[in-house]
Coordinates of N, CA and C in Angstrom, one line a residue:
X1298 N 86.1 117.2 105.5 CA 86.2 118.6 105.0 C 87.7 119.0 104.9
X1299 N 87.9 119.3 103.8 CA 89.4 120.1 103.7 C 89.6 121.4 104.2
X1300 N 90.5 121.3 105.2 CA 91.2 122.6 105.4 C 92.8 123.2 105.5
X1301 N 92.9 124.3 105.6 CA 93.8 124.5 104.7 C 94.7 124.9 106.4
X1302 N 96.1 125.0 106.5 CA 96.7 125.2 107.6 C 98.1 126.0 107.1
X1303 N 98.3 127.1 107.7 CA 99.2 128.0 107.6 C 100.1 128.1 108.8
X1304 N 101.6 128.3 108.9 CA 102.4 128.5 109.3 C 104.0 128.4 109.3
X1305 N 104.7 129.6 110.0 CA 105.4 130.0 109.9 C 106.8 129.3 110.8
X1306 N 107.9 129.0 110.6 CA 109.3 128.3 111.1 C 110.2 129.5 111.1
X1307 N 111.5 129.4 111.1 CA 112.8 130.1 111.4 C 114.0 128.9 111.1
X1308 N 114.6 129.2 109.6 CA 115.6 128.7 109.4 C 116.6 129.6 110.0
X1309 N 117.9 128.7 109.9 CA 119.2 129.4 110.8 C 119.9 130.1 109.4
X1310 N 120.8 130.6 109.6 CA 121.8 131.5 108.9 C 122.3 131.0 108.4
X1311 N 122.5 131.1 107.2 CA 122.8 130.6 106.0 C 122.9 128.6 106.0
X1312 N 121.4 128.4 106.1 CA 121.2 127.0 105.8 C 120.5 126.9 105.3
X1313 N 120.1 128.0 103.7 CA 118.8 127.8 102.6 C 119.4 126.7 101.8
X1314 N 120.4 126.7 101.5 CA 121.1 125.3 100.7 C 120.7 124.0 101.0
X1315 N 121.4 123.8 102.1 CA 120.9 122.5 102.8 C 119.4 122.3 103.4
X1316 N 118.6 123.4 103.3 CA 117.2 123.3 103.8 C 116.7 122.6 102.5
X1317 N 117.0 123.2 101.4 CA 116.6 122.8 100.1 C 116.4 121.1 99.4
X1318 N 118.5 121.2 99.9 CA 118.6 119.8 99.7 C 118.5 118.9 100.6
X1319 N 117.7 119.1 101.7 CA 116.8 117.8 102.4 C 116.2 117.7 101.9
X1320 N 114.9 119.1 101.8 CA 113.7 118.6 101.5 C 113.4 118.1 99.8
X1321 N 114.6 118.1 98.9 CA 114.6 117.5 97.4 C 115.2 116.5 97.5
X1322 N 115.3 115.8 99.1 CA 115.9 114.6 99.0 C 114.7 113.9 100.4
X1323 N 113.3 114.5 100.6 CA 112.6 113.7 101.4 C 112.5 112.8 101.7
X1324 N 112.6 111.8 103.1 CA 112.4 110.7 103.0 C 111.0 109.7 102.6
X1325 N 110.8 109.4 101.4 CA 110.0 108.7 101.1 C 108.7 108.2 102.5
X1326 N 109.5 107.7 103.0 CA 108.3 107.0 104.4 C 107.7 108.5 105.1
X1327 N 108.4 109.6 105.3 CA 107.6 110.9 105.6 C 106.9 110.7 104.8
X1328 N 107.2 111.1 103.2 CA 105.9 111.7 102.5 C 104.9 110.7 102.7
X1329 N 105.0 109.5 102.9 CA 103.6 108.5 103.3 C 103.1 108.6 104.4
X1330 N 103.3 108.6 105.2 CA 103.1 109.5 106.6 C 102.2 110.5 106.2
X1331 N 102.6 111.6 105.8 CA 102.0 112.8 105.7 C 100.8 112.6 104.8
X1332 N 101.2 112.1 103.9 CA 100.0 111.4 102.7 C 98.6 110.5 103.8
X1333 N 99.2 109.5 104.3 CA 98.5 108.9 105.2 C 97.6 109.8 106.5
X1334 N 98.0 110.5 106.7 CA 97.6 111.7 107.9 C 96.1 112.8 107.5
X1335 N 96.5 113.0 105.9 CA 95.8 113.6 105.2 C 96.2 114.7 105.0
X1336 N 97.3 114.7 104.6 CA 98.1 116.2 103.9 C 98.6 116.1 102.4
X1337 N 98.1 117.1 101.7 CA 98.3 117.3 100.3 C 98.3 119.0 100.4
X1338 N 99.2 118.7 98.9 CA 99.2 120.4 98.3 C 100.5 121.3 99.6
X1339 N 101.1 120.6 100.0 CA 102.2 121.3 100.8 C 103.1 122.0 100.0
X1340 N 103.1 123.1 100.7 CA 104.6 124.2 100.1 C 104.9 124.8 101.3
X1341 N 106.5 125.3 101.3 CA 107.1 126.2 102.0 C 107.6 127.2 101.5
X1342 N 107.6 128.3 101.8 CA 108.8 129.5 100.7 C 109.6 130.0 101.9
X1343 N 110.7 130.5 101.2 CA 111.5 131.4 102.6 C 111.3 132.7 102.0
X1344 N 111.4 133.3 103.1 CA 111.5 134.8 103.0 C 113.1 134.9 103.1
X1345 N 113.4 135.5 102.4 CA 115.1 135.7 102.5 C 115.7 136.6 103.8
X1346 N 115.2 137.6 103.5 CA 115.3 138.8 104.3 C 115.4 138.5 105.7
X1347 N 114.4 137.8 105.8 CA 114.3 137.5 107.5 C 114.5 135.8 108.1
X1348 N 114.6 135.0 106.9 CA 114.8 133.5 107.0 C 113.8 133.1 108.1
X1349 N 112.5 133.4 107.3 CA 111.6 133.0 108.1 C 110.5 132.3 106.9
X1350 N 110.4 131.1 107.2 CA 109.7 129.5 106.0 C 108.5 129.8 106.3
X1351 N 107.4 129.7 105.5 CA 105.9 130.0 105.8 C 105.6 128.6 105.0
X1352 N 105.0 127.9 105.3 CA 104.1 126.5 105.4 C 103.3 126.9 105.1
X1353 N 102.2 126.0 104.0 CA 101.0 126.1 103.7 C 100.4 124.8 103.4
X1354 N 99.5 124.0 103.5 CA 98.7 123.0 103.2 C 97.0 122.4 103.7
X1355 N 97.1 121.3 102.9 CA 95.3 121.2 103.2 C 95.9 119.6 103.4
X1356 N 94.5 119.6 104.4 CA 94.5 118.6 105.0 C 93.4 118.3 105.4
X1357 N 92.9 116.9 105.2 CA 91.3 116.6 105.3 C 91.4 115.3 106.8
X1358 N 92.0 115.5 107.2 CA 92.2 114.5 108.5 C 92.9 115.5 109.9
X1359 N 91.9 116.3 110.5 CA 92.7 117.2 111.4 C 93.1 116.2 112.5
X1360 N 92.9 115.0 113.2 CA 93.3 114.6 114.2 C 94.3 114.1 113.9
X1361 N 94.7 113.0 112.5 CA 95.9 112.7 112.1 C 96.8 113.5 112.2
X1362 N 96.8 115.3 111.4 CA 97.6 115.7 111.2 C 97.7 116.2 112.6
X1363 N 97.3 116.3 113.8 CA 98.1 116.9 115.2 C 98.5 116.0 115.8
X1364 N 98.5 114.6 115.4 CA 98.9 113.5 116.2 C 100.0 113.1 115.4
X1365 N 100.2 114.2 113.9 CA 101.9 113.7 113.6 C 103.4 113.3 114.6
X1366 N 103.4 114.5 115.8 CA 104.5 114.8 116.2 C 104.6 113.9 117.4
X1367 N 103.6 112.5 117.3 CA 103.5 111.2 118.2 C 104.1 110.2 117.0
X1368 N 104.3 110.8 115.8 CA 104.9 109.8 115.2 C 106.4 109.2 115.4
X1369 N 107.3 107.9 115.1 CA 108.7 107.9 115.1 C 109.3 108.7 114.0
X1370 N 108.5 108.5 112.8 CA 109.0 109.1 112.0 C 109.4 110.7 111.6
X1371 N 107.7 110.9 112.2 CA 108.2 112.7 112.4 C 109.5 113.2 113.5
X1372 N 109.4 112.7 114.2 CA 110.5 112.9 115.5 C 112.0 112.7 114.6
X1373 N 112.1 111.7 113.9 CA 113.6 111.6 113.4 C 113.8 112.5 112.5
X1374 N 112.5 113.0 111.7 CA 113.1 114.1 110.7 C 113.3 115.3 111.5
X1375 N 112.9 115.6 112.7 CA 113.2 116.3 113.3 C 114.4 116.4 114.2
X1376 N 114.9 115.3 114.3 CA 115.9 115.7 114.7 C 116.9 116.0 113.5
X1377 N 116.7 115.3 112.4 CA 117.7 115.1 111.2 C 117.3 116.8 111.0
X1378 N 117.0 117.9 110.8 CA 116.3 119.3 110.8 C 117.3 119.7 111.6
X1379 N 117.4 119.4 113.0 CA 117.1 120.7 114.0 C 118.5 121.3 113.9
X1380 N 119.5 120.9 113.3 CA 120.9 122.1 113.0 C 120.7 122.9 112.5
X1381 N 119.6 123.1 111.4 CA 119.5 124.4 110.3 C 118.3 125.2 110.8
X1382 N 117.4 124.9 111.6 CA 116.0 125.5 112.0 C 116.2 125.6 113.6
X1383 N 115.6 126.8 113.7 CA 115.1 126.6 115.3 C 114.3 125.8 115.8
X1384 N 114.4 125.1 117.1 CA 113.6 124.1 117.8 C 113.2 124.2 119.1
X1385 N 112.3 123.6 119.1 CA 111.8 123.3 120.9 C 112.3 122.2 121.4
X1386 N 112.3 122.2 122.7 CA 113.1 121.1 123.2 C 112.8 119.4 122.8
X1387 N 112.2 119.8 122.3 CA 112.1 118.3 121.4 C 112.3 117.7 120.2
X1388 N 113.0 119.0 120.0 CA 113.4 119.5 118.2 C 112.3 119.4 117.4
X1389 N 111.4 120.2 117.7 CA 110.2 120.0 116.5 C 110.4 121.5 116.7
X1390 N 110.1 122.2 115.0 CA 110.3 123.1 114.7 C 109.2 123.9 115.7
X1391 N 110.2 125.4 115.7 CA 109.7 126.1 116.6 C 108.7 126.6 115.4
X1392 N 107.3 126.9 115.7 CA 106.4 127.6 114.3 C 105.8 128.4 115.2
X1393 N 105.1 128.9 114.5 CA 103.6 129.9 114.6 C 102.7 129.9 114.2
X1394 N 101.2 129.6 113.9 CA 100.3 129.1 113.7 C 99.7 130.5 112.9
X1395 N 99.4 130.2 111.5 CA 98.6 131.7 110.9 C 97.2 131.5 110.4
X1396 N 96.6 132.7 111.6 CA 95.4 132.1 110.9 C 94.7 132.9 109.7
X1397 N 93.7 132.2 108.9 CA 93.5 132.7 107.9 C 92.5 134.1 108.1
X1398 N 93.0 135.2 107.1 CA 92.0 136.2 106.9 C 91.3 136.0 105.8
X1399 N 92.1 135.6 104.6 CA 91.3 135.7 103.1 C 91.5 134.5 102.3
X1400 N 90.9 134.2 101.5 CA 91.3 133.3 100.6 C 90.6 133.3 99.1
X1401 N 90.8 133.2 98.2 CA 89.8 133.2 96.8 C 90.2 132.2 95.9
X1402 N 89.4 131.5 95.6 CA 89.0 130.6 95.3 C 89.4 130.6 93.6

């Protein structure tokens, strides 16, 4: 079953540029990874105002995708990240989990 996963990050101050130009320069083995995991249909947007990234995707493998952050690969993009975004002490982005109210089809 596909389901869809929402949530929200915190880029730093003035690092929309270089947020940009990572992620238009992804490391190929992530996006296999994530492809592999069962994630498709990913987007982020920033809110300007408050430089706060909202995440959206579906994903038809929920164990894969919570056992990403056991990955090597996810961990290095995270560290390669954690100067422009807020982190937890592991550098994996600090988020917030949104759950859904509505959706139409």
């Amino acid at each position: 079953m596909m389901k869809r996963i929402a949530f929200k990050m915190f880029l730093n101050e003035g690092c929309k540029e270089e947020y940009i130009k990572r992620h238009d320069e992804i490391w190929p083995e992530l996006v296999i990874l994530l492809n592999e995991s069962g994630v498709s249909d990913y987007s982020i947007f920033l809110d300007e105002e408050t430089n706060v990234l909202f995440g959206v995707l579906k994903c038809n493998n929920e164990l894969a995708y919570e056992n990403l952050p056991l990955h090597p690969i996810m961990q290095n993009w995270w560290e390669y990240m954690k100067d422009i975004m807020q982190t937890n002490e592991d550098n994996s982005p600090k988020s917030i989990k949104l759950e859904e109210f509505f959706y139409l089809q």
